[in-house]
Coordinates of C-alpha atoms in Angstrom, one line a residue:
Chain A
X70 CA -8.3 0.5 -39.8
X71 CA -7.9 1.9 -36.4
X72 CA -8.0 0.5 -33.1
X73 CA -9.5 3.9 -31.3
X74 CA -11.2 6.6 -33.2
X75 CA -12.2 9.7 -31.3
X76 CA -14.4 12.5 -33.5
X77 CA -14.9 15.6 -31.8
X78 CA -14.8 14.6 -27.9
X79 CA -15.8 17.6 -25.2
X80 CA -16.1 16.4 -21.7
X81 CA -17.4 19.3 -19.3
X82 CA -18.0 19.0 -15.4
X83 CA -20.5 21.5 -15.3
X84 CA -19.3 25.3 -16.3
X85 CA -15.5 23.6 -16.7
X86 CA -15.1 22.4 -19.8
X87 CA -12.2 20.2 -20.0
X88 CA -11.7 18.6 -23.1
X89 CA -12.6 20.7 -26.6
X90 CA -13.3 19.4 -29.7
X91 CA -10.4 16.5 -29.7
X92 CA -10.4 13.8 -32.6
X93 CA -7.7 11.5 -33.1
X94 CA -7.4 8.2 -34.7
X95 CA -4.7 5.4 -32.8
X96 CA -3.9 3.1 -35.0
X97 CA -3.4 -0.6 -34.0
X98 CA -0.6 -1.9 -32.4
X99 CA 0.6 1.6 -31.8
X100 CA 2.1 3.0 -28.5
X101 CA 0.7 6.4 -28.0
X102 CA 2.8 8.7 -25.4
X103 CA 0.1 11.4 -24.1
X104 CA 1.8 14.6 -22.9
X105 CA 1.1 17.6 -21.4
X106 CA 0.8 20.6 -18.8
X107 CA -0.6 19.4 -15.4
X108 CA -4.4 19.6 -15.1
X109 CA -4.5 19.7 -19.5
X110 CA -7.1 16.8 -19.4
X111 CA -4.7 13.6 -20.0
X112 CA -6.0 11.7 -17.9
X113 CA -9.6 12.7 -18.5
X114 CA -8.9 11.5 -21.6
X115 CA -7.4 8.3 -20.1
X116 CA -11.0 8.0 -18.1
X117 CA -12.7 8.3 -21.2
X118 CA -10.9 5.7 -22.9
X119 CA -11.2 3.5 -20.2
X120 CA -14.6 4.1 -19.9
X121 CA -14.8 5.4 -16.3
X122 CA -16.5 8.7 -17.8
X123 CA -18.5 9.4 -20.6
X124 CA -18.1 12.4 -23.3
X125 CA -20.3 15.0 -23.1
X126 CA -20.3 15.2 -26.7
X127 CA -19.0 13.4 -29.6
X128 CA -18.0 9.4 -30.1
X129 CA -15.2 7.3 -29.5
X130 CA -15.0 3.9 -31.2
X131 CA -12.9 0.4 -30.5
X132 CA -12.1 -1.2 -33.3
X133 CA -15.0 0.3 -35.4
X134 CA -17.8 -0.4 -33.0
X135 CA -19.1 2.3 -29.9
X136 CA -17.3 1.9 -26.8
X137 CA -19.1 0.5 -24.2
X138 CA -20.4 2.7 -20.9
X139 CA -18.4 1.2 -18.1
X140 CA -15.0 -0.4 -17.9
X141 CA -14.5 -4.0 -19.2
X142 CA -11.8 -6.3 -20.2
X143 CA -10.7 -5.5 -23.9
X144 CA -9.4 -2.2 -21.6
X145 CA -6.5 -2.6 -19.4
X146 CA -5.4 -0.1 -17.1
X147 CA -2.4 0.3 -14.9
X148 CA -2.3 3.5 -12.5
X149 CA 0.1 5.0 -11.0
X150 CA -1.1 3.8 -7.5
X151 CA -3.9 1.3 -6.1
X152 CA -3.8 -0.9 -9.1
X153 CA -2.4 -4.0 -7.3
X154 CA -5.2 -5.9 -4.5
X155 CA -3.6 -5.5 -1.2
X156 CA -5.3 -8.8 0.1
X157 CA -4.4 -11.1 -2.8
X158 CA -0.7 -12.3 -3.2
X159 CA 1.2 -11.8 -6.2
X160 CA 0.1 -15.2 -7.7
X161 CA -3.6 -14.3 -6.4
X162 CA -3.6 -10.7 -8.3
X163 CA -2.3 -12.3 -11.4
X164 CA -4.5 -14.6 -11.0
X165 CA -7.6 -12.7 -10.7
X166 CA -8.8 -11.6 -13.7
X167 CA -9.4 -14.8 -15.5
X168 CA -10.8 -16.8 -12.5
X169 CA -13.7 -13.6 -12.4
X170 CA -13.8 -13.8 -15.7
X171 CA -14.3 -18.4 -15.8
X172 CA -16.2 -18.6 -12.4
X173 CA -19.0 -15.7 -12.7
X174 CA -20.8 -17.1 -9.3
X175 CA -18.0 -17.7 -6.7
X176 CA -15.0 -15.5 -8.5
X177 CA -12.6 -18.5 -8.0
X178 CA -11.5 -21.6 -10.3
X179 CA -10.9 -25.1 -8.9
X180 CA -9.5 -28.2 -9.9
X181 CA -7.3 -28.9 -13.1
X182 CA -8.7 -25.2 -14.4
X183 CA -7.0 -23.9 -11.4
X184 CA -3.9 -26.0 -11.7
X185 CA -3.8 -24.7 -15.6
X186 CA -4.2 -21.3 -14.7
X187 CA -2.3 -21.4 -11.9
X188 CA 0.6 -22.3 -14.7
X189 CA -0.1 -19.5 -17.0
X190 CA 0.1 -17.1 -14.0
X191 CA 3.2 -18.3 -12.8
X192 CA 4.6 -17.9 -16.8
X193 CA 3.7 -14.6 -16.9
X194 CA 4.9 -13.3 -13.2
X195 CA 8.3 -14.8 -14.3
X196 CA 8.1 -13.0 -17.7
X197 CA 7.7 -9.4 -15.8
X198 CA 10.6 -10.4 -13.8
X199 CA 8.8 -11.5 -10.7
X200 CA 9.8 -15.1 -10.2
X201 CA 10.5 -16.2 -6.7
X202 CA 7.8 -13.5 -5.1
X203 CA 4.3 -15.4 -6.2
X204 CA 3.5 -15.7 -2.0
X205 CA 4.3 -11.8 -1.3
X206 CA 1.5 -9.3 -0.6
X207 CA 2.2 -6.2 -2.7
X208 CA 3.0 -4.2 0.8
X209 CA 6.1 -6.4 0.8
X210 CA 6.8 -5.2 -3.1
X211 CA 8.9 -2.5 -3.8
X212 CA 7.5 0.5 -6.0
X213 CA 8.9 -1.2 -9.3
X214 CA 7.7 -4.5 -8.8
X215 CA 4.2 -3.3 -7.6
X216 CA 4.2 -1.7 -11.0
X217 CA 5.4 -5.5 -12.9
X218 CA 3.1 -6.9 -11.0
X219 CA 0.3 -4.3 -12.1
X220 CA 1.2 -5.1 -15.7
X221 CA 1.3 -9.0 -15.2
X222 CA -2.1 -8.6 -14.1
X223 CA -3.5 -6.4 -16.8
X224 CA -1.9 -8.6 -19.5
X225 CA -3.4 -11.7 -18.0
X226 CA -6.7 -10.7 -19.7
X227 CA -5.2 -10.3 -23.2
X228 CA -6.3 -6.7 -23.4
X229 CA -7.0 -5.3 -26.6
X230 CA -5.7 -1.4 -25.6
X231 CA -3.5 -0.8 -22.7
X232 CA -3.6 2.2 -20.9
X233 CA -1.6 3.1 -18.4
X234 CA -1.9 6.2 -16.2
X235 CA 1.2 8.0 -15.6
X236 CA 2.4 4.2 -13.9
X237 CA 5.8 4.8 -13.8
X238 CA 5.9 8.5 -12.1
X239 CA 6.8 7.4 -8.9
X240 CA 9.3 4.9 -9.5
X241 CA 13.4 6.1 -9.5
X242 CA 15.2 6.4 -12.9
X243 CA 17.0 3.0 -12.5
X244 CA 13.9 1.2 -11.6
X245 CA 12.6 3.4 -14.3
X246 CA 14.9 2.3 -16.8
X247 CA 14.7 -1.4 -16.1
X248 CA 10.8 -1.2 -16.5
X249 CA 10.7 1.0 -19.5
X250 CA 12.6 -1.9 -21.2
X251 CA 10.5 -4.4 -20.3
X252 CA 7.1 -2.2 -21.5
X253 CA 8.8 -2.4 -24.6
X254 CA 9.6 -5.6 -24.8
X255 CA 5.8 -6.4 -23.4
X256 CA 4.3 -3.6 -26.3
X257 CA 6.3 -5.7 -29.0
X258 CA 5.8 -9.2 -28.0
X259 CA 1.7 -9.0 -27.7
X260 CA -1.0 -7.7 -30.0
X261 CA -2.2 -4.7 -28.2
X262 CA -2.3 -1.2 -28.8
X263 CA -0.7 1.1 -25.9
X264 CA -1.8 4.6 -24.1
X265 CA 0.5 6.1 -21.7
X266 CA -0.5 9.2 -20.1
X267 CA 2.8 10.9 -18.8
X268 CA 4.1 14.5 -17.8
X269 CA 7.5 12.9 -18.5
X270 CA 8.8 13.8 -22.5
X271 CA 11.8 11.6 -22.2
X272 CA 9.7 8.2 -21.3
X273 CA 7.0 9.8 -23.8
X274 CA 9.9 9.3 -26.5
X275 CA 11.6 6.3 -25.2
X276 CA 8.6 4.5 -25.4
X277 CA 6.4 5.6 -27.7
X278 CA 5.6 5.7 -31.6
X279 CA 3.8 8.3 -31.4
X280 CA 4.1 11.3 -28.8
X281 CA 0.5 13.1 -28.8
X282 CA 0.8 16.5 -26.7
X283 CA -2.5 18.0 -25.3
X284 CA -2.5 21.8 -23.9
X285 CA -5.2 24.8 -23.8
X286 CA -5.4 27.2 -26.5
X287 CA -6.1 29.9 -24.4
X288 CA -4.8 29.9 -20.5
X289 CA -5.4 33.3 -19.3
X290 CA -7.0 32.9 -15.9
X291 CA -10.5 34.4 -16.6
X292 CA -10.4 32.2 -19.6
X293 CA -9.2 28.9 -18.5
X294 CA -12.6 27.2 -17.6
X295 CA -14.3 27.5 -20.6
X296 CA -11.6 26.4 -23.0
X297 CA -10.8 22.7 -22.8
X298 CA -7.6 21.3 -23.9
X299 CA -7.3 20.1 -27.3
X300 CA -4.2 18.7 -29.2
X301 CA -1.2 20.9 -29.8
X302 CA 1.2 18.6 -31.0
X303 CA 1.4 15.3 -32.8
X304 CA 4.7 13.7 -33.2
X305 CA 5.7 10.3 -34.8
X306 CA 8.8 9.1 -33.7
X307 CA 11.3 8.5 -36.9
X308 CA 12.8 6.5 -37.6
X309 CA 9.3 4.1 -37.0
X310 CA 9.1 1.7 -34.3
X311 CA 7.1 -1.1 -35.5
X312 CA 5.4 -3.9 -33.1
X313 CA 6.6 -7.3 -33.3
X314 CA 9.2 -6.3 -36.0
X315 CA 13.0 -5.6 -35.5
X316 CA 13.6 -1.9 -36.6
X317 CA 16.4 0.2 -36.0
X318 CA 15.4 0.7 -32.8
X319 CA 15.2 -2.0 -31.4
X320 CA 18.0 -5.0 -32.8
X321 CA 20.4 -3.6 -30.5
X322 CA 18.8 -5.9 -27.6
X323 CA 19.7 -9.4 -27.4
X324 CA 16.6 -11.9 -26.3
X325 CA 15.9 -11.2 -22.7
X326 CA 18.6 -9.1 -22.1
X327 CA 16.2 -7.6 -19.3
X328 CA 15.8 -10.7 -17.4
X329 CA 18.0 -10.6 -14.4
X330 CA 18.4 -14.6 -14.4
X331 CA 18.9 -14.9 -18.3
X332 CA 21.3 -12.1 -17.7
X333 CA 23.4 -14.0 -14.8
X334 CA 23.6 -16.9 -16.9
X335 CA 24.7 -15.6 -20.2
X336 CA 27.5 -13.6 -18.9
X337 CA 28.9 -11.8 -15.7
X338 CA 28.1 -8.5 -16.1
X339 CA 25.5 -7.2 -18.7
X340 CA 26.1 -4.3 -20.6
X341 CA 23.7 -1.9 -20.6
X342 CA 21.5 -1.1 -23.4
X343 CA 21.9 1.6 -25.7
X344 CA 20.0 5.1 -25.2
X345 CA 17.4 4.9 -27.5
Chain B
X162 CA 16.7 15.0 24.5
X163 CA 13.0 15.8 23.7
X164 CA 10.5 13.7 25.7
X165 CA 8.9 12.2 22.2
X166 CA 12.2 10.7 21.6
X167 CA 13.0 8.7 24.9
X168 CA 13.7 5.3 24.5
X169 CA 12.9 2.7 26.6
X170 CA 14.3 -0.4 27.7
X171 CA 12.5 -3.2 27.5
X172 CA 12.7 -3.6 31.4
X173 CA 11.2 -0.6 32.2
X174 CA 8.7 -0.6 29.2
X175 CA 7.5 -4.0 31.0
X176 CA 7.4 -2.2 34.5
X177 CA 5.6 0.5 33.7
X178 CA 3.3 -1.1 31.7
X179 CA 2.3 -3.5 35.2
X180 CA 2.9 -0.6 37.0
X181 CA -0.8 1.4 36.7
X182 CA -2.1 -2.0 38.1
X183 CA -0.6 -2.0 40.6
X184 CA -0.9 1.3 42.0
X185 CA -4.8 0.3 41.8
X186 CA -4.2 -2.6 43.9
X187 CA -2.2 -0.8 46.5
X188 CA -4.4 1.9 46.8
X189 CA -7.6 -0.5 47.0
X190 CA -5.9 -2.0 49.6
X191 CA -4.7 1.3 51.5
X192 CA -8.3 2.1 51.5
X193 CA -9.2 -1.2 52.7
X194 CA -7.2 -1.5 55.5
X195 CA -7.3 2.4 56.6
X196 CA -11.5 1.9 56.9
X197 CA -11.5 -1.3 58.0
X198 CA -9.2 -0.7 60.9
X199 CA -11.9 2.5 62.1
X200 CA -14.6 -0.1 61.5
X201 CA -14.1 -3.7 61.3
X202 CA -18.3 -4.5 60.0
X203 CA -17.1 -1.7 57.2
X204 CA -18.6 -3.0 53.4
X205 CA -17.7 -0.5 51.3
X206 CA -14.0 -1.4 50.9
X207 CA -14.1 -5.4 51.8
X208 CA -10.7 -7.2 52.5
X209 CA -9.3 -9.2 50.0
X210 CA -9.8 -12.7 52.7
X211 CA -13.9 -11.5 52.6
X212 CA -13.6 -11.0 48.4
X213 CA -12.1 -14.3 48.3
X214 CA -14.9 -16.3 50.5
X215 CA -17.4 -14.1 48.0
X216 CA -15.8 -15.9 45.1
X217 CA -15.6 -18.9 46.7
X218 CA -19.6 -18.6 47.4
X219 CA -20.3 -17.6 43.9
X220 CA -18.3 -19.8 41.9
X221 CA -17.2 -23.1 44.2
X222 CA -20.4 -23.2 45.8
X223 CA -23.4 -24.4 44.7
X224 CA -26.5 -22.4 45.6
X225 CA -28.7 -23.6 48.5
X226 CA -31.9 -22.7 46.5
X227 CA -31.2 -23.9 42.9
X228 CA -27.9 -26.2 43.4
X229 CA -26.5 -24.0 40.5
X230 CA -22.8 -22.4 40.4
X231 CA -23.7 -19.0 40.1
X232 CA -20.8 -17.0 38.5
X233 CA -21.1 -19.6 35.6
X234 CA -24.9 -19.4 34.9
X235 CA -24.8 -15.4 34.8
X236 CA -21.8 -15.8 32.6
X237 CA -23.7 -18.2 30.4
X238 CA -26.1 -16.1 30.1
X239 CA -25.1 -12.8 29.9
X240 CA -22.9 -14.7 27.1
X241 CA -25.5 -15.7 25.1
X242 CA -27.4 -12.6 25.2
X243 CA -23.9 -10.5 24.1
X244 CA -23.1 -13.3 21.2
X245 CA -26.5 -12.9 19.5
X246 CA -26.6 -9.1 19.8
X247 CA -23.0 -8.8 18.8
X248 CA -23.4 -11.6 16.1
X249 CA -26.8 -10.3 14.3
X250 CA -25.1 -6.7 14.6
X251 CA -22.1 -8.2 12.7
X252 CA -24.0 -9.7 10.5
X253 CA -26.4 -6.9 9.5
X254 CA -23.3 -4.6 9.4
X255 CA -21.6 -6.6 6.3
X256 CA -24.5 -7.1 4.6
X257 CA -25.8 -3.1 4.9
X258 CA -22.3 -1.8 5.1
X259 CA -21.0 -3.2 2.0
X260 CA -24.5 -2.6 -0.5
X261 CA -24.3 1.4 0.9
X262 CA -20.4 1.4 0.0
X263 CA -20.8 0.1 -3.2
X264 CA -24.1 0.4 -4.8
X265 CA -25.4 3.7 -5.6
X266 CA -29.3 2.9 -5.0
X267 CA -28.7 1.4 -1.7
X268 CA -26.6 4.6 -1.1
X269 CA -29.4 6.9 -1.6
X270 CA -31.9 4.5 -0.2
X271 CA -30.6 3.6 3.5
X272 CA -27.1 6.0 4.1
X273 CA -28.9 9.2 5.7
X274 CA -31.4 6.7 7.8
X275 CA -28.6 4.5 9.4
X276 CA -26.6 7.8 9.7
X277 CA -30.2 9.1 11.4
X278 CA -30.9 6.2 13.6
X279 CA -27.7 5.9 15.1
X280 CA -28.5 9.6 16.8
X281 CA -31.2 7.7 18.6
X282 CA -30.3 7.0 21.9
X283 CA -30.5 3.5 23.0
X284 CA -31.4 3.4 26.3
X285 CA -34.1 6.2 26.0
X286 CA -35.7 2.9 23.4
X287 CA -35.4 0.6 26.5
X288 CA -38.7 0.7 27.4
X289 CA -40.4 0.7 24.5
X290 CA -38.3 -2.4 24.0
X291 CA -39.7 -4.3 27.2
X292 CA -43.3 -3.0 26.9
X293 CA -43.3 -4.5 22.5
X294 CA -41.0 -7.5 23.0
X295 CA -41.9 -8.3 26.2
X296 CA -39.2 -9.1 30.0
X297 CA -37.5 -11.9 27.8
X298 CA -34.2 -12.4 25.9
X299 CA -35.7 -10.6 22.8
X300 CA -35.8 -7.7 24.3
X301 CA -32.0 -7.7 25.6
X302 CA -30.7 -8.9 22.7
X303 CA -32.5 -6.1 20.5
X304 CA -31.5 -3.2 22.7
X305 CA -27.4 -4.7 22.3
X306 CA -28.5 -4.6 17.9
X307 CA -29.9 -0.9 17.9
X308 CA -27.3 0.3 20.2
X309 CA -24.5 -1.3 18.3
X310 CA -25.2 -2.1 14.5
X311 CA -26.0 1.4 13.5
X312 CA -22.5 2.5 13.9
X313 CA -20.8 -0.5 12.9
X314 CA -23.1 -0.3 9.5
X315 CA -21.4 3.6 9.0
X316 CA -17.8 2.2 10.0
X317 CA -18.0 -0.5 7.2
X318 CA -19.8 1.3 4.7
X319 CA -17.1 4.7 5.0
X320 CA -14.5 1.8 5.1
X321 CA -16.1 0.6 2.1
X322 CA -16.1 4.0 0.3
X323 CA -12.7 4.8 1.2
X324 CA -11.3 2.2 -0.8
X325 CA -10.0 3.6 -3.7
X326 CA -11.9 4.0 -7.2
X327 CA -8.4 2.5 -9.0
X328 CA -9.3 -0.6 -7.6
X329 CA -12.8 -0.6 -8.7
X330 CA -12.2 0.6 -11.8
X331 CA -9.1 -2.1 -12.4
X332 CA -11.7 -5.0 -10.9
X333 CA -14.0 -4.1 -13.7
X334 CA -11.6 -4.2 -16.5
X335 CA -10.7 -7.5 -15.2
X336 CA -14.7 -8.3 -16.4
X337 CA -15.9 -8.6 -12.7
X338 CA -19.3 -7.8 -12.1
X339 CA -20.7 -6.2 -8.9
X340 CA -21.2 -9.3 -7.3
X341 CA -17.9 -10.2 -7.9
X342 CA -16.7 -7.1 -6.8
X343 CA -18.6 -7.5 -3.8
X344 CA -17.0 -11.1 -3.1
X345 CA -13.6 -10.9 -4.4
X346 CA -12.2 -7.5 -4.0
X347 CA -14.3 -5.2 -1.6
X348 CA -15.3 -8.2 1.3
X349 CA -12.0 -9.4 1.9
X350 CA -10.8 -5.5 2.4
X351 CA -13.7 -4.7 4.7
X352 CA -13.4 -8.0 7.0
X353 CA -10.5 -6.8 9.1
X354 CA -12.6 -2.9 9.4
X355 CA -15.2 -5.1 10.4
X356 CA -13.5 -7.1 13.1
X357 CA -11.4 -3.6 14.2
X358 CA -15.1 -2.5 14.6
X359 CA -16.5 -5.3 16.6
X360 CA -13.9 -5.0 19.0
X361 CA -14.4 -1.3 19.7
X362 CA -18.2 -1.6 19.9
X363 CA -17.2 -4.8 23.2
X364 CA -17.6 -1.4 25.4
X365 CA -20.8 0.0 24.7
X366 CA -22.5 -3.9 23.9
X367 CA -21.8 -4.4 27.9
X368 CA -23.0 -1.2 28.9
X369 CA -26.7 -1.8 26.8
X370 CA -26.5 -5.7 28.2
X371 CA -25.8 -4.7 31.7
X372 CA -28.3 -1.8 32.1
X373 CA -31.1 -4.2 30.4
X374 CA -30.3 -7.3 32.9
X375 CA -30.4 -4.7 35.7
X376 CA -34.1 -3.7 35.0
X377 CA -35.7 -7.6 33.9
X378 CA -33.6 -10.6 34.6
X379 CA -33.3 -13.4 36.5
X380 CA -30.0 -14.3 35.8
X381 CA -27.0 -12.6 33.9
X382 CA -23.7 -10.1 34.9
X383 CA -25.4 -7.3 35.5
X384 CA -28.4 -8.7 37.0
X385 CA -26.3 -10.0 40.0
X386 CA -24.2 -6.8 40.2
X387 CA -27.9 -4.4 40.6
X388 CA -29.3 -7.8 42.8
X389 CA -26.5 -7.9 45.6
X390 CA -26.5 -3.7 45.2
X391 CA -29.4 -3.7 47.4
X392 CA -27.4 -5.6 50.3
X393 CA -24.1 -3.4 49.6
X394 CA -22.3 -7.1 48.8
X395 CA -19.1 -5.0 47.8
X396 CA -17.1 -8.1 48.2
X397 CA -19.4 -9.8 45.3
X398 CA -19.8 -6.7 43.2
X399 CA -15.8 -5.5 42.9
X400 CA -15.4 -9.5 41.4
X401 CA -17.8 -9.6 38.9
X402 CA -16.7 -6.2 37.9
X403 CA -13.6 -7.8 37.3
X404 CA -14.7 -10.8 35.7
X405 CA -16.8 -8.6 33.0
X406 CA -13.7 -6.5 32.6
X407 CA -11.5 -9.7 32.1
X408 CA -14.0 -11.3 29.8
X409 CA -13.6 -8.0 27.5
X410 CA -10.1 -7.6 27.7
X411 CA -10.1 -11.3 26.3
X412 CA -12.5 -11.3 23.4
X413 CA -10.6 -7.8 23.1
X414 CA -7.4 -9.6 22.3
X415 CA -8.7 -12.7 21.2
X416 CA -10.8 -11.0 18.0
X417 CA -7.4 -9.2 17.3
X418 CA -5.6 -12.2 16.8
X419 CA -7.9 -13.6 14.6
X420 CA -7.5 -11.0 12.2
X421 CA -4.1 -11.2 12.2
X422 CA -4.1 -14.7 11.4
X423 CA -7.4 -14.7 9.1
X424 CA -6.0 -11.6 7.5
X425 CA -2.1 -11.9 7.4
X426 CA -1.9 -9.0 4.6
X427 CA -4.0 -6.6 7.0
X428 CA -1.1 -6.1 9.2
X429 CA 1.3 -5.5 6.5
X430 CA -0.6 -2.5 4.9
X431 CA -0.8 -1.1 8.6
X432 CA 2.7 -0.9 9.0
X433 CA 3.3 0.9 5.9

């Protein structure tokens, strides 16, 4: 059983061939790190995934059956940029996706659906840490909590596979840090399977289960447009992180240890959590 | 200090924002005075006592052959012409603006002909306008829409296109459909383009309503401007002039505000 099966992917823009030959098999419930060179294909791969582009050649399956031709909502994407709507507030974005999803006419719920939904949106802002901002336009966000925000949103649809497109690149490392915990805790607490593209090896370890590298076999210049990228590397992380289960890799965390309020209430200053 | 970098008080900030104004004033009234004071019967620079009595005529007084208060029925009119030309050019801009930015066929179908016919130049259309539509308000109001929605419909459809494909994209995997998208994510970003556009296209909607009321009219702006031409009425023409400019610099400023408070979000993005 595997969540995403690809068997012997090429995408090529014309001449360029991009990707070569690539099969992999993700299993479910698995956080998969993609690395690589710049310009290797990562996130044509993400695209592909997503649905946004089509292989040239060869299948990809979700859950056993053909993936469909254009995005939908058993994908979830966060990007690096753009992934919030400027013109909606935070409640609004988080909101979004299941009022297009209930009210296929006018795109917006009323009445005691809105009133419930409006509930479950405000559950989840304050589980990405965003309690106390539902009214703010994204512009008045900070990078990181764009990023929470991005997440709540995506999660509000109960995706089946995650993917997420290099979405922490631009934040600092503290900010970093602070969200890489909560992707974690996110990754463990809900049945999805995750795919972060990322040109960082460190958050590709941090997070990940398994830490897939792509590269070209060949890179001399004369050479470089006809051979795609394929995989080069394929690393589980030991000792196994498992979803939803403690492991050694994760008990060291008390419950919402990455909740600023739980934080303020269980003690004055938190320590911080282990290098992992 | 480097010019770029001068700071200015708020005082003189004020001041020299007033102060290009006046300098018009003063040198109106220079000119004025210098020419009146060679010849007193002098119309080409009226004093402001003989403008004043004009606007008193126009707008206090009824007029002896209709009993109507001038000034207001060629606003009125003019008005009404610039509303529905303005308003159907709105309108047709949102609708063909936002099916070119985001579907594909109408893309194809209608991008290079809106992109063509906005070459075409209005005013050479003028009177093919008058002889198929006839002297009436049909006419007017159709020369304001091809002069105006052409270029609005390529300003909202780039704006449109410009937004980025992230957003698309992330719309979709939040199951919206195009219509949806249409609605929910793409209308509500193109409204405040669409109101930025409106108020730059004030300009040339006056100048296509003017020159049409100064051909066929019997009442309007510009028809009483090109009317009282023929007696050099200087002292009627220099206020109306400056009534057309106020009423620009108004719905200038007034269309701006809305945004801002229809659109609260579209400020903050600007000052990023």
């Amino acid at each position: 059983m595997t969540a995403l099966t690809l068997r012997n992917v090429w995408k090529e823009y014309g001449d360029q061939i991009v990707i070569e030959n690539l099969s992999l098999d993700i299993a479910p419930r698995s956080f998969v790190a993609l690395v690589g060179p710049s310009g290797c294909g990562k996130t044509t791969l993400l695209r592909l995934l997503l649905g946004q582009e089509r292989a040239t050649r060869g299948t990809i399956m979700l859950d056993g059956a053909a993936l469909p031709d254009e995005p939908g909502p058993d994908r979830g994407v966060v990007y690096q940029r753009y992934s919030v709507f400027p013109h909606l507030t935070v409640l609004g974005n988080v909101m979004l996706g299941p009022e297009l999803q209930s009210a296929r006419v006018v795109g917006r719920s009323f009445g005691a659906a809105r009133r419930h939904l409006n509930e479950a949106a405000r559950q989840m802002i304050a589980d990405v840490g965003l309690a106390g901002s539902e009214d703010k336009y994204p512009a008045q966000l900070s990078g990181g909590m764009q990023q929470r925000l991005a997440l709540a949103q995506a999660l509000m649809m109960k995706p089946r596979v995650l993917l997420l497109d290099e979405p922490f690149g631009a934040l600092d490392p503290g900010i970093r840090t602070d969200i890489h915990h909560l992707m974690k805790r996110l990754w463990d607490e809900r049945p999805m399977t995750v795919v972060m593209v990322t040109h960082d090896l460190r958050e590709a370890f941090t997070l990940g289960t398994r830490v897939v590298a792509l590269g070209r076999k060949r890179n001399r210049p004369e050479e470089a447009d006809r051979y795609g990228a394929s995989i080069t590397n394929d690393i589980d992380i030991w000792p196994p992180r498992v979803a939803g289960a403690r492991t050694l890799f994760n008990t060291e965390y008390a419950l919402g240890w990455d909740d600023p309020t739980v934080q303020a209430v269980t003690s004055g200053r938190p320590d911080q959590p282990p290098e992992t | 200090m480097r010019l770029i970098n001068q700071q200015l008080s708020p005082v003189a900030a004020t001041a020299l924002k007033f102060a290009p104004f006046l300098v018009l004033i003063l040198a109106y009234l220079l000119g004025s005075s210098l020419r009146l004071a060679e010849n007193p019967n002098d119309k080409l620079l009226p004093a402001l006592t003989s403008i004043a009595d004009a606007v008193d005529l126009m707008a206090f007084t009824p007029d002896r052959r209709s009993g109507d208060y001038l000034l207001w029925t060629d606003t009125w009119s003019s008005l009404k012409r610039l509303a529905a030309g303005l308003g159907i050019s709105t309108a047709l801009a949102l609708v063909i603006g936002v099916c070119i930015g985001i579907l594909p066929f109408f893309r194809a179908l209608l991008a290079p002909f809106v992109s063509f016919v906005s070459m075409v130049p209005p005013l050479a259309l003028l009177p093919i306008l008058f002889i198929s539509m006839g002297l009436g308000e049909t006419s007017k109001i159709a020369l304001i829409v091809i002069g105006v929605a052409p270029i609005m419909i390529r300003d909202l459809a780039q704006t449109v296109l410009a937004l980025p494909r992230e957003q698309i994209v992330k719309a979709e995997t939040l199951s919206a459909s195009s219509w949806l998208i249409a609605l929910r994510i793409v209308l509500p970003q193109a409204l405040p383009r669409l109101l930025g556009s409106l108020r730059l296209q004030l300009g040339p909607a006056f100048l296509f309503l003017i020159a049409a009321e100064a051909i066929s009219a019997d009442s309007g702006l510009g028809y009483r401007i090109f009317l009282v031409r023929r007696y050099l009425s200087m002292d009627i023409i220099f206020p109306y002039v400056a009534w057309i400019t106020f009423l620009a610099a108004s719905a200038d400023f007034g269309i701006d505000r809305f945004r801002r408070w229809l659109f609260p979000w579209s400020q903050l993005e600007a000052g990023r």
